[in-house]
Coordinates of C-alpha atoms and ligand atoms in Angstrom, one line a residue:
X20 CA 0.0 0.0 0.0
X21 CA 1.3 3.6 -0.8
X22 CA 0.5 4.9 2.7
X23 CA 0.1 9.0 2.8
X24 CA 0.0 10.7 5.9
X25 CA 0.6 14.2 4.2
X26 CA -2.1 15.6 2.3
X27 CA -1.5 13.6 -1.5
X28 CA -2.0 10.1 -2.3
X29 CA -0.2 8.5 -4.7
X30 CA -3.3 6.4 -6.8
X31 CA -1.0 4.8 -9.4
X32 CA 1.0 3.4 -6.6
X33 CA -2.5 2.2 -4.6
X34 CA -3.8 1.2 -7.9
X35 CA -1.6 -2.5 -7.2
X36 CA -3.7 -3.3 -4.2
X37 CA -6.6 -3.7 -6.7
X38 CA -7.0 -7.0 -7.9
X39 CA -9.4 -5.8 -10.8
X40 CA -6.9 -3.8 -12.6
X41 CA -5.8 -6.6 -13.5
X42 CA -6.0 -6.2 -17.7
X43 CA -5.5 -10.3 -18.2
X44 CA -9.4 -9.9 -16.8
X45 CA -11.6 -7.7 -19.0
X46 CA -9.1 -8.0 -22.0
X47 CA -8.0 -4.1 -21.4
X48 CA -7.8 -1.9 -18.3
X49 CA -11.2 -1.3 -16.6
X50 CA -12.0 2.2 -15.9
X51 CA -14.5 1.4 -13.1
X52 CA -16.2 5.2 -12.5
X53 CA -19.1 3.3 -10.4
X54 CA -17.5 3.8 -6.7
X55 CA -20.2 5.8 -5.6
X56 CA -22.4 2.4 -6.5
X57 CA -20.1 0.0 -4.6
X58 CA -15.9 -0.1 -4.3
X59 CA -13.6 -2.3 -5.6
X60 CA -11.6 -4.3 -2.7
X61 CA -8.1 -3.9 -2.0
X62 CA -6.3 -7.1 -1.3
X63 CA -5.8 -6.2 2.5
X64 CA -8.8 -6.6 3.2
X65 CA -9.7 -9.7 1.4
X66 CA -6.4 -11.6 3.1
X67 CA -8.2 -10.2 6.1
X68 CA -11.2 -11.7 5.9
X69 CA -9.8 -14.6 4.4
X70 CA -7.4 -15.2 7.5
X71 CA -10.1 -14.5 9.9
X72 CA -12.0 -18.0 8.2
X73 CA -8.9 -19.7 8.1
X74 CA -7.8 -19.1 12.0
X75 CA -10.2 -17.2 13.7
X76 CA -13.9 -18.3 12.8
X77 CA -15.9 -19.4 15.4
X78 CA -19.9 -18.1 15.9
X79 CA -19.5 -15.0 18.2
X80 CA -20.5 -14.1 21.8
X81 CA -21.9 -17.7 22.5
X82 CA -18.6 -19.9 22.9
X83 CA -16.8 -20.5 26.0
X84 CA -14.0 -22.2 23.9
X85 CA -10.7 -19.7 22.9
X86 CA -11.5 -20.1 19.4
X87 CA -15.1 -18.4 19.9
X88 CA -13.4 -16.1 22.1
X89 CA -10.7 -14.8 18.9
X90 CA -13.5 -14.5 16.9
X91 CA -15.6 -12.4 19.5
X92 CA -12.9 -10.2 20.0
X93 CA -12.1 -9.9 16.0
X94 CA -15.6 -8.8 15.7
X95 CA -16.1 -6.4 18.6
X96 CA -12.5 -4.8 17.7
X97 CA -14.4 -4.5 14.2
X98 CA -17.1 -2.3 16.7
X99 CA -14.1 -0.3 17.9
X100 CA -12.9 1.0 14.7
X101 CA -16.3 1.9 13.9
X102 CA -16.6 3.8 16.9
X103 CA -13.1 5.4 16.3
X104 CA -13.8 6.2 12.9
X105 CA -17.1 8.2 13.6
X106 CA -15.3 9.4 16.5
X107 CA -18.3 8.0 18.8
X108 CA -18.2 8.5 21.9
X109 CA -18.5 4.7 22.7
X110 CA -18.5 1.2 20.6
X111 CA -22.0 0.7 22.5
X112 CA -23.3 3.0 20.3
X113 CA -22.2 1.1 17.4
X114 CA -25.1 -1.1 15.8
X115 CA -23.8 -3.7 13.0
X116 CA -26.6 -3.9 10.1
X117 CA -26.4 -5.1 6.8
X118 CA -25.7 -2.2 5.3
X119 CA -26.8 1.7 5.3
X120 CA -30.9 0.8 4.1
X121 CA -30.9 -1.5 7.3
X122 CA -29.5 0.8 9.3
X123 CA -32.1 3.9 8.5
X124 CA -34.8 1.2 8.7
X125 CA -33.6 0.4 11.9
X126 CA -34.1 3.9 13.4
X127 CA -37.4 4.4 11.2
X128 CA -39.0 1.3 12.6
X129 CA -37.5 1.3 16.4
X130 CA -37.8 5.5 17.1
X131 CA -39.9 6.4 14.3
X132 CA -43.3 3.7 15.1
X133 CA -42.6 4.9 19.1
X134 CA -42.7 8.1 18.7
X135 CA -44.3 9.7 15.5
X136 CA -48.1 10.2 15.3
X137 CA -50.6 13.0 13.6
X138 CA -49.9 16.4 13.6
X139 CA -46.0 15.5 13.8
X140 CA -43.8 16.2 10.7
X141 CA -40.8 14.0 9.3
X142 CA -38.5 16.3 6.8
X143 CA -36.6 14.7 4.2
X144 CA -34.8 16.1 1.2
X145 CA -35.8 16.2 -2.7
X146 CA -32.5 14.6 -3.5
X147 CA -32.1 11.5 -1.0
X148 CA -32.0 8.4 -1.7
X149 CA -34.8 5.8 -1.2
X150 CA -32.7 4.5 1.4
X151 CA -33.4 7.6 3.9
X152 CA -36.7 8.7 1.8
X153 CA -38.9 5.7 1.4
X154 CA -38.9 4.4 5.1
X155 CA -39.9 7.6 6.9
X156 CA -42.9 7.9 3.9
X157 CA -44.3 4.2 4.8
X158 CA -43.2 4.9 8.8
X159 CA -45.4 8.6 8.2
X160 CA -48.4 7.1 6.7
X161 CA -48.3 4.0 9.9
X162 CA -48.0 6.9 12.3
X163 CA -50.1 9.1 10.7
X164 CA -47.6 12.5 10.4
X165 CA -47.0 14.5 7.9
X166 CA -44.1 14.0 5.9
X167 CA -42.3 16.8 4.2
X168 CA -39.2 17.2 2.1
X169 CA -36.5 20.0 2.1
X170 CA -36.7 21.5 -1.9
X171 CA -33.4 22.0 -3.7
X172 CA -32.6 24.8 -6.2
X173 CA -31.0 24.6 -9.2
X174 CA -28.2 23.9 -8.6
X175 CA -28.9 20.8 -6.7
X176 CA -28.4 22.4 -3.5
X177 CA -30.9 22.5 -0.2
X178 CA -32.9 25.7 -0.3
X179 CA -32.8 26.3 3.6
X180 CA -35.0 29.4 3.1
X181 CA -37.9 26.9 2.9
X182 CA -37.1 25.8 6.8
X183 CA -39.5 28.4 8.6
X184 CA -42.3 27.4 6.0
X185 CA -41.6 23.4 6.8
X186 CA -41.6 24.3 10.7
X187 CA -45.0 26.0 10.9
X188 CA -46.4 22.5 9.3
X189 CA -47.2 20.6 12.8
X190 CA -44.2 19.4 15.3
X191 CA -41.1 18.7 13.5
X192 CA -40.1 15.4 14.8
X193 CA -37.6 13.9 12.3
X194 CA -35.1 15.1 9.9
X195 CA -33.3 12.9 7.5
X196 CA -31.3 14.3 5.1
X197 CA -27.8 12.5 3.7
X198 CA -24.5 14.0 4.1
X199 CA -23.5 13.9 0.0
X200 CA -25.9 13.0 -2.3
X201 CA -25.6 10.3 -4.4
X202 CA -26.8 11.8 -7.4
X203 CA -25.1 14.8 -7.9
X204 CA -22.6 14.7 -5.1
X205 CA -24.2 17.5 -3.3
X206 CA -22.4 18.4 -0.2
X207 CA -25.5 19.2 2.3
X208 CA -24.9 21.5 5.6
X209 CA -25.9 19.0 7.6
X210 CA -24.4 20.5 11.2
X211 CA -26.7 23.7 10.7
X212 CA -29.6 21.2 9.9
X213 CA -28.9 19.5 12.9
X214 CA -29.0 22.7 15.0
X215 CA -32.1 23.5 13.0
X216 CA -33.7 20.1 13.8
X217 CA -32.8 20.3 17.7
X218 CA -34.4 23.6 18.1
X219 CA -37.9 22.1 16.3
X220 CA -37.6 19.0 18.7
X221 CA -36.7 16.9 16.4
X222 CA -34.3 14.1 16.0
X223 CA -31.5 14.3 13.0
X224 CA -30.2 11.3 11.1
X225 CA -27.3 11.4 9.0
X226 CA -27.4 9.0 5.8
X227 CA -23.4 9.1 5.5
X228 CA -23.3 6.1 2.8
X229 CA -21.9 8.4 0.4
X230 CA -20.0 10.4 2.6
X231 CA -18.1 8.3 4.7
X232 CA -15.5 6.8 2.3
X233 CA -14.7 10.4 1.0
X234 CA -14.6 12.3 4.3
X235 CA -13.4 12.5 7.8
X236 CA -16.9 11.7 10.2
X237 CA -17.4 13.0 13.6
X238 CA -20.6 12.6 15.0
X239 CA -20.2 14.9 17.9
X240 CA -19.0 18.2 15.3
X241 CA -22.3 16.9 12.8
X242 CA -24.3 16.8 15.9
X243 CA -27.1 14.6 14.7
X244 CA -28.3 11.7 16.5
X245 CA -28.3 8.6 14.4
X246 CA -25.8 8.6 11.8
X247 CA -25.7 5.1 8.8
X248 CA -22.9 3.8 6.6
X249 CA -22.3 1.0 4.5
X250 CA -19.2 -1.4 4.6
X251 CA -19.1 -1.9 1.2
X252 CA -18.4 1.4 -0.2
X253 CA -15.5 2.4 1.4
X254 CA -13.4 -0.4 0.1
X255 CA -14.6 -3.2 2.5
X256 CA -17.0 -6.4 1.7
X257 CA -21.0 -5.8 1.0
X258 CA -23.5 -7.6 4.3
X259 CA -21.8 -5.1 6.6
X260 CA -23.3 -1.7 7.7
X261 CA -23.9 0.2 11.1
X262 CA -25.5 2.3 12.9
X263 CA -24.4 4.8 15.0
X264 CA -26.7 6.3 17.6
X265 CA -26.6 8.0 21.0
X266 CA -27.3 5.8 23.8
X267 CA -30.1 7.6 25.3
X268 CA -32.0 6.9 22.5
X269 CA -31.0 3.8 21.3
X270 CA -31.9 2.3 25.0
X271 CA -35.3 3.8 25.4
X272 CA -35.8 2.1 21.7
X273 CA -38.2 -1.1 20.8
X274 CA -35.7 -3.5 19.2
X275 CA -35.8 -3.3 15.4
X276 CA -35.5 -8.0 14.3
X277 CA -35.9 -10.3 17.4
X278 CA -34.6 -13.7 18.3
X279 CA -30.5 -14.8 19.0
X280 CA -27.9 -12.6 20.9
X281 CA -30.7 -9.5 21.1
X282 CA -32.6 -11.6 23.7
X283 CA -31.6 -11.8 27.5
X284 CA -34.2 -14.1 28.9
X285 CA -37.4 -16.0 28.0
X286 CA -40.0 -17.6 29.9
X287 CA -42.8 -18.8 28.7
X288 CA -44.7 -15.3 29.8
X289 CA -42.4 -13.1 28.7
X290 CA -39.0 -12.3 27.1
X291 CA -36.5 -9.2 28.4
X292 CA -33.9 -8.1 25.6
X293 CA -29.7 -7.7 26.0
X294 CA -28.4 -4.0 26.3
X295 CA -27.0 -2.1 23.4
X296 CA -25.9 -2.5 21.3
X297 CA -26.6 -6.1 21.0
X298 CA -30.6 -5.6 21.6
X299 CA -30.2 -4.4 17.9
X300 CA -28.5 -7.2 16.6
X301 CA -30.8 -10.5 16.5
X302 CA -29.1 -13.9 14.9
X303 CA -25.4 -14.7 13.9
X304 CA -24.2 -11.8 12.4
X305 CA -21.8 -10.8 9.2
X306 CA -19.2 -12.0 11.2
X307 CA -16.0 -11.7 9.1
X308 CA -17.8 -9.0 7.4
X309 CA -17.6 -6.6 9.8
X310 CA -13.8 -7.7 10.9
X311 CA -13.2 -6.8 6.4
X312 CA -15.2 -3.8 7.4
X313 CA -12.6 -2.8 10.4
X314 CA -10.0 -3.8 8.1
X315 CA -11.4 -1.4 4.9
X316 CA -11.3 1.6 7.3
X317 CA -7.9 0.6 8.6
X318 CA -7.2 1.0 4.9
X319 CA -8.5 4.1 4.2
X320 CA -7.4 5.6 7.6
X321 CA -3.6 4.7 6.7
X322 CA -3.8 6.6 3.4
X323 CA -6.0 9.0 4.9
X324 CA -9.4 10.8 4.8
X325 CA -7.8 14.4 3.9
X326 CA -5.8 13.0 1.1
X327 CA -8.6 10.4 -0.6
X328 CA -11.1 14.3 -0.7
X329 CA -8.5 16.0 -2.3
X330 CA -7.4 13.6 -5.1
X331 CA -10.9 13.3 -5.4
X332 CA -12.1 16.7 -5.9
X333 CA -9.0 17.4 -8.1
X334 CA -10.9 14.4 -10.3
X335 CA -13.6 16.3 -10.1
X336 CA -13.1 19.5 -11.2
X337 CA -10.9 18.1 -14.0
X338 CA -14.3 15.6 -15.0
X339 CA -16.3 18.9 -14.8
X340 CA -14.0 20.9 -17.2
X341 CA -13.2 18.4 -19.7
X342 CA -16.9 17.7 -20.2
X343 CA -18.4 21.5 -19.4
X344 CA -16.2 21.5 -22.3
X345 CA -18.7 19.7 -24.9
X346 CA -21.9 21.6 -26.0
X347 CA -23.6 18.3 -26.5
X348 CA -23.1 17.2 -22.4
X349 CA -25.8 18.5 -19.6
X350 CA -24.1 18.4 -16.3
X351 CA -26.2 18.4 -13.3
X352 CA -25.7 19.4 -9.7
X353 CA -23.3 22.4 -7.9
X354 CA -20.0 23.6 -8.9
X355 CA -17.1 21.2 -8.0
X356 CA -16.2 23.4 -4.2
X357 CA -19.4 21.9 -2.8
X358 CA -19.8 18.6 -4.4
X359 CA -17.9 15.1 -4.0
X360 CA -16.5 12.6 -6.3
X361 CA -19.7 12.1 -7.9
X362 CA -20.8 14.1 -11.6
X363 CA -24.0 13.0 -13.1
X364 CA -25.1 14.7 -16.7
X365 CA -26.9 13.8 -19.8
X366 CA -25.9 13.7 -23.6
X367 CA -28.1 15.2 -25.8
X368 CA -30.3 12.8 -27.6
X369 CA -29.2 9.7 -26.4
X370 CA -30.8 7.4 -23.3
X371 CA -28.2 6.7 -20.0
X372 CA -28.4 3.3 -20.8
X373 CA -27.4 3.5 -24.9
X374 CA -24.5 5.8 -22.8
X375 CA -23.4 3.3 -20.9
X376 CA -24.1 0.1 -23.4
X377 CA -20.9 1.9 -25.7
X378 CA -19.0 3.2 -22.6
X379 CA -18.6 -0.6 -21.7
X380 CA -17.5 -1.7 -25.3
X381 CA -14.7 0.6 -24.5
X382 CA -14.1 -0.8 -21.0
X383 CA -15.8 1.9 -18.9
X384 CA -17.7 1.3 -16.1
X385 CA -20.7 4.0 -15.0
X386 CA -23.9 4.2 -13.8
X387 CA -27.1 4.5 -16.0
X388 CA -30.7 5.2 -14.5
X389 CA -32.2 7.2 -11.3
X390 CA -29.6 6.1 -9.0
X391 CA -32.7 5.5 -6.4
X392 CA -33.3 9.2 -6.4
X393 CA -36.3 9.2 -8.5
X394 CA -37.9 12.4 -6.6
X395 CA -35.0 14.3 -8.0
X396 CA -35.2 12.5 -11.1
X397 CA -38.5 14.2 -11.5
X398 CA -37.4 17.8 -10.0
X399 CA -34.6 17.7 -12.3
X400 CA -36.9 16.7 -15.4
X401 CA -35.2 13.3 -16.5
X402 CA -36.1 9.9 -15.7
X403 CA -32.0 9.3 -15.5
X404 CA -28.7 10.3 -16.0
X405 CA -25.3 8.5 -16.6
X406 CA -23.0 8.9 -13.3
X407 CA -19.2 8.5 -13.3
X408 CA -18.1 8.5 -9.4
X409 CA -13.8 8.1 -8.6
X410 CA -12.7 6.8 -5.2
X411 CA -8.8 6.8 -4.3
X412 CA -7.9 4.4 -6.9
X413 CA -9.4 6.6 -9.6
X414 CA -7.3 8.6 -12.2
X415 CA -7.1 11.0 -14.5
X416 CA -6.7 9.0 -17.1
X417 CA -9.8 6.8 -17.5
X418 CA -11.5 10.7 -17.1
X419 CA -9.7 11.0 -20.9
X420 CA -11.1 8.0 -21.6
X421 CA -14.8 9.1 -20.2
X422 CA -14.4 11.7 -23.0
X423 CA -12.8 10.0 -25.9
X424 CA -15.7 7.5 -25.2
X425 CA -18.8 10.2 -25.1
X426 CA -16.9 11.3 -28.4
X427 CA -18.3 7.7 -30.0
X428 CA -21.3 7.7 -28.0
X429 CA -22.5 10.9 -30.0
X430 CA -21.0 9.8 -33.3
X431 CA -22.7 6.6 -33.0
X432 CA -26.1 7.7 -31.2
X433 CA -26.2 11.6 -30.9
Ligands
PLP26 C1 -26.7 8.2 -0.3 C2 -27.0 6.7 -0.1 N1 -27.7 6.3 0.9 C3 -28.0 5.0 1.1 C4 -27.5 4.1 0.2 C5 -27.9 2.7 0.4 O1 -26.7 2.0 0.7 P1 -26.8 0.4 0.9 O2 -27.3 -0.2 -0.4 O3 -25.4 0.0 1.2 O4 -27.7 0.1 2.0 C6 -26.7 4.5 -0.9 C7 -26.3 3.5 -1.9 O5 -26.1 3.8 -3.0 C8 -26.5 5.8 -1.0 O6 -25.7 6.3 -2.1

């Protein structure tokens, strides 16, 4: 690994921990733009997880044995680097879920069926994903509150002016709004939100899948109370996710799946549930999951958060000049200071998909469709875009060959 602790990473030299570089695989070099979907895997992390079966595998929490006991403590140091890595202020704040849909579910079901009812208001945002959009809808219409969603401008960018109209709706009781949109790459002001939010009543919840394996997380400086992320795209395995949330709230919460290590006792009469954060994790867990998921942010933390932004954004604004630079491109979303790695547009005349379909023939991987964002599909008039998203192992290189490609997507199509 090309470890950087300054502020630079060197991605041609990280580029040999990825196995799917590889050009004996796909005939010529991939130019996987897709990240923002789901990351490639460095080969750390796979040893990792593969060493963990080999020596370490036992179920977790249950066995007396020292085998059970490694693997316990391989999975609850996975709970550590969590913590450490949102800067928690303890692991037992740490849920393991699935993934980032599981863990907004979680919160949705376990807070949102306790404590929402009529004349309450959940905000959302025009450009989240389903993930943090379509469980507080179905959890509004169970409770019966309103549910209400933050509009965006132009630009892509929250319109906070519509805040005082939103608060004089009912009581504001949720607001769910991700950290960088996975659409456009949006940056959202999520720690004035929060403010915003506390002042209504309300609790905030941080969607951070698309934020976390681009930027440095601190729950405490966000100051919202729930926060999800998803193993698998910063560089670790999918079936791993978590949760963080305070402890005040997660104990006074119903828990979310029932049955295994979630339970404390049963009778016959009656069953009493484990503290957190176990009461939020029911049967054997993604056990070497979450220890490639400790591992992944092990990775990213040695080449750093600082340095994986900037080459980013440097990407970026490169992507944004080379194709602002072609009449026939549409490029959606805010100017490259206030977005991540993410640039969605739209080439005149010719369907995502039909985009894509040639950008593969020339070894390109993007993104074609709503990107489970259809609200903004519909503010922003389309039914899809085609998305090219870089993480640390992205260069400028397969940017050029973005372009070149376009070129024979419009002499082909356009
Ligand atoms: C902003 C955002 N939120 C939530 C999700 C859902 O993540 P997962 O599928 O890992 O649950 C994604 C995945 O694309 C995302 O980009």
């Amino acid at each position: 690994m090309a470890v950087s602790t300054s502020s630079t990473l060197d991605a041609a030299a990280l580029r040999a921990d990825f196995a799917y570089l590889d050009p004996r695989q796909h005939g010529k070099p991939l130019a996987y733009l897709d990240s923002a979907s789901s990351t490639q895997k460095p080969r750390q992390v796979l040893d990792r997880m593969r060493a963990f079966y080999e020596h370490e595998y036992a179920n977790v929490h249950r066995g007396v044995y020292r085998l059970a006991e490694r693997a316990t403590e391989g999975y609850e140091g996975a709970r550590r680097t969590v913590s450490a890595f949102l800067n928690a202020p303890s692991p037992r704040e740490v849920v393991f879920t699935r993934n980032a849909t599981e863990a907004i579910n979680l919160v949705a079901y376990a807070w949102g069926l306790r404590n929402l009812g009529p004349g309450d208001v959940v905000v959302v945002t025009e450009l989240e994903h389903h993930a943090n959009f379509v469980p507080w809808q179905f959890i509004a219409s169970k409770t019966g509150a309103a549910f209400r969603h933050i509009p965006i401008d132009d630009a892509g960018e929250l319109r906070l002016d519509a805040l005082d109209g939103l608060a004089r709706e009912g009581a504001i009781k949720v607001v769910a709004v991700g950290l960088v949109s996975n659409s456009l790459g949006t940056i959202n002001p999520v720690s004035p939100l929060a403010s915003w939010a506390h002042e209504q009543g309300a609790i905030m919840v941080v969607d951070a899948a698309q934020a976390a394996p681009h930027r440095t997380i601190d729950v405490q400086a966000l100051g919202c109370d729930f926060l999800a992320l998803s193993s698998h795209k910063l560089c670790g395995p999918s079936g791993s996710g978590a949760l963080w949330g305070k402890a005040e709230l997660l104990e006074t919460m119903d828990p979310f799946n029932l049955g295994g290590e979630m339970i404390r006792s049963v009778a016959l009469d009656r069953t009493t549930f484990n503290e957190i954060p176990y009461k939020f994790e029911a049967g054997t867990p993604a056990i070497a999951e979450a220890v490639g998921f400790g591992c992944a942010i092990d990775y990213i933390g040695e080449i750093g958060l600082p340095a994986i932004e900037r080459h980013e954004h440097e990407l970026t604004v490169y992507a944004m000049g080379r194709l602002g630079e072609l009449d026939w491109v549409r490029l959606f979303g805010p100017p490259a200071e206030r977005r991540a790695g993410i640039v969605s547009f739209d080439v005149a005349g010719v369907h995502p998909h039909d985009v894509a379909q040639i950008l593969d023939w020339e070894g390109i991987a993007v993104r074609a469709g709503h990107h489970c964002t259809q609200p903004l599909m519909t503010r922003l008039g389309v039914t899809a875009t085609t998305r090219a998203s870089f993480y640390l192992y992205s260069i400028p290189e397969e940017v050029d060959r973005l372009v070149d490609g376009l070129h024979k997507v419009k002499k082909r199509l356009g």
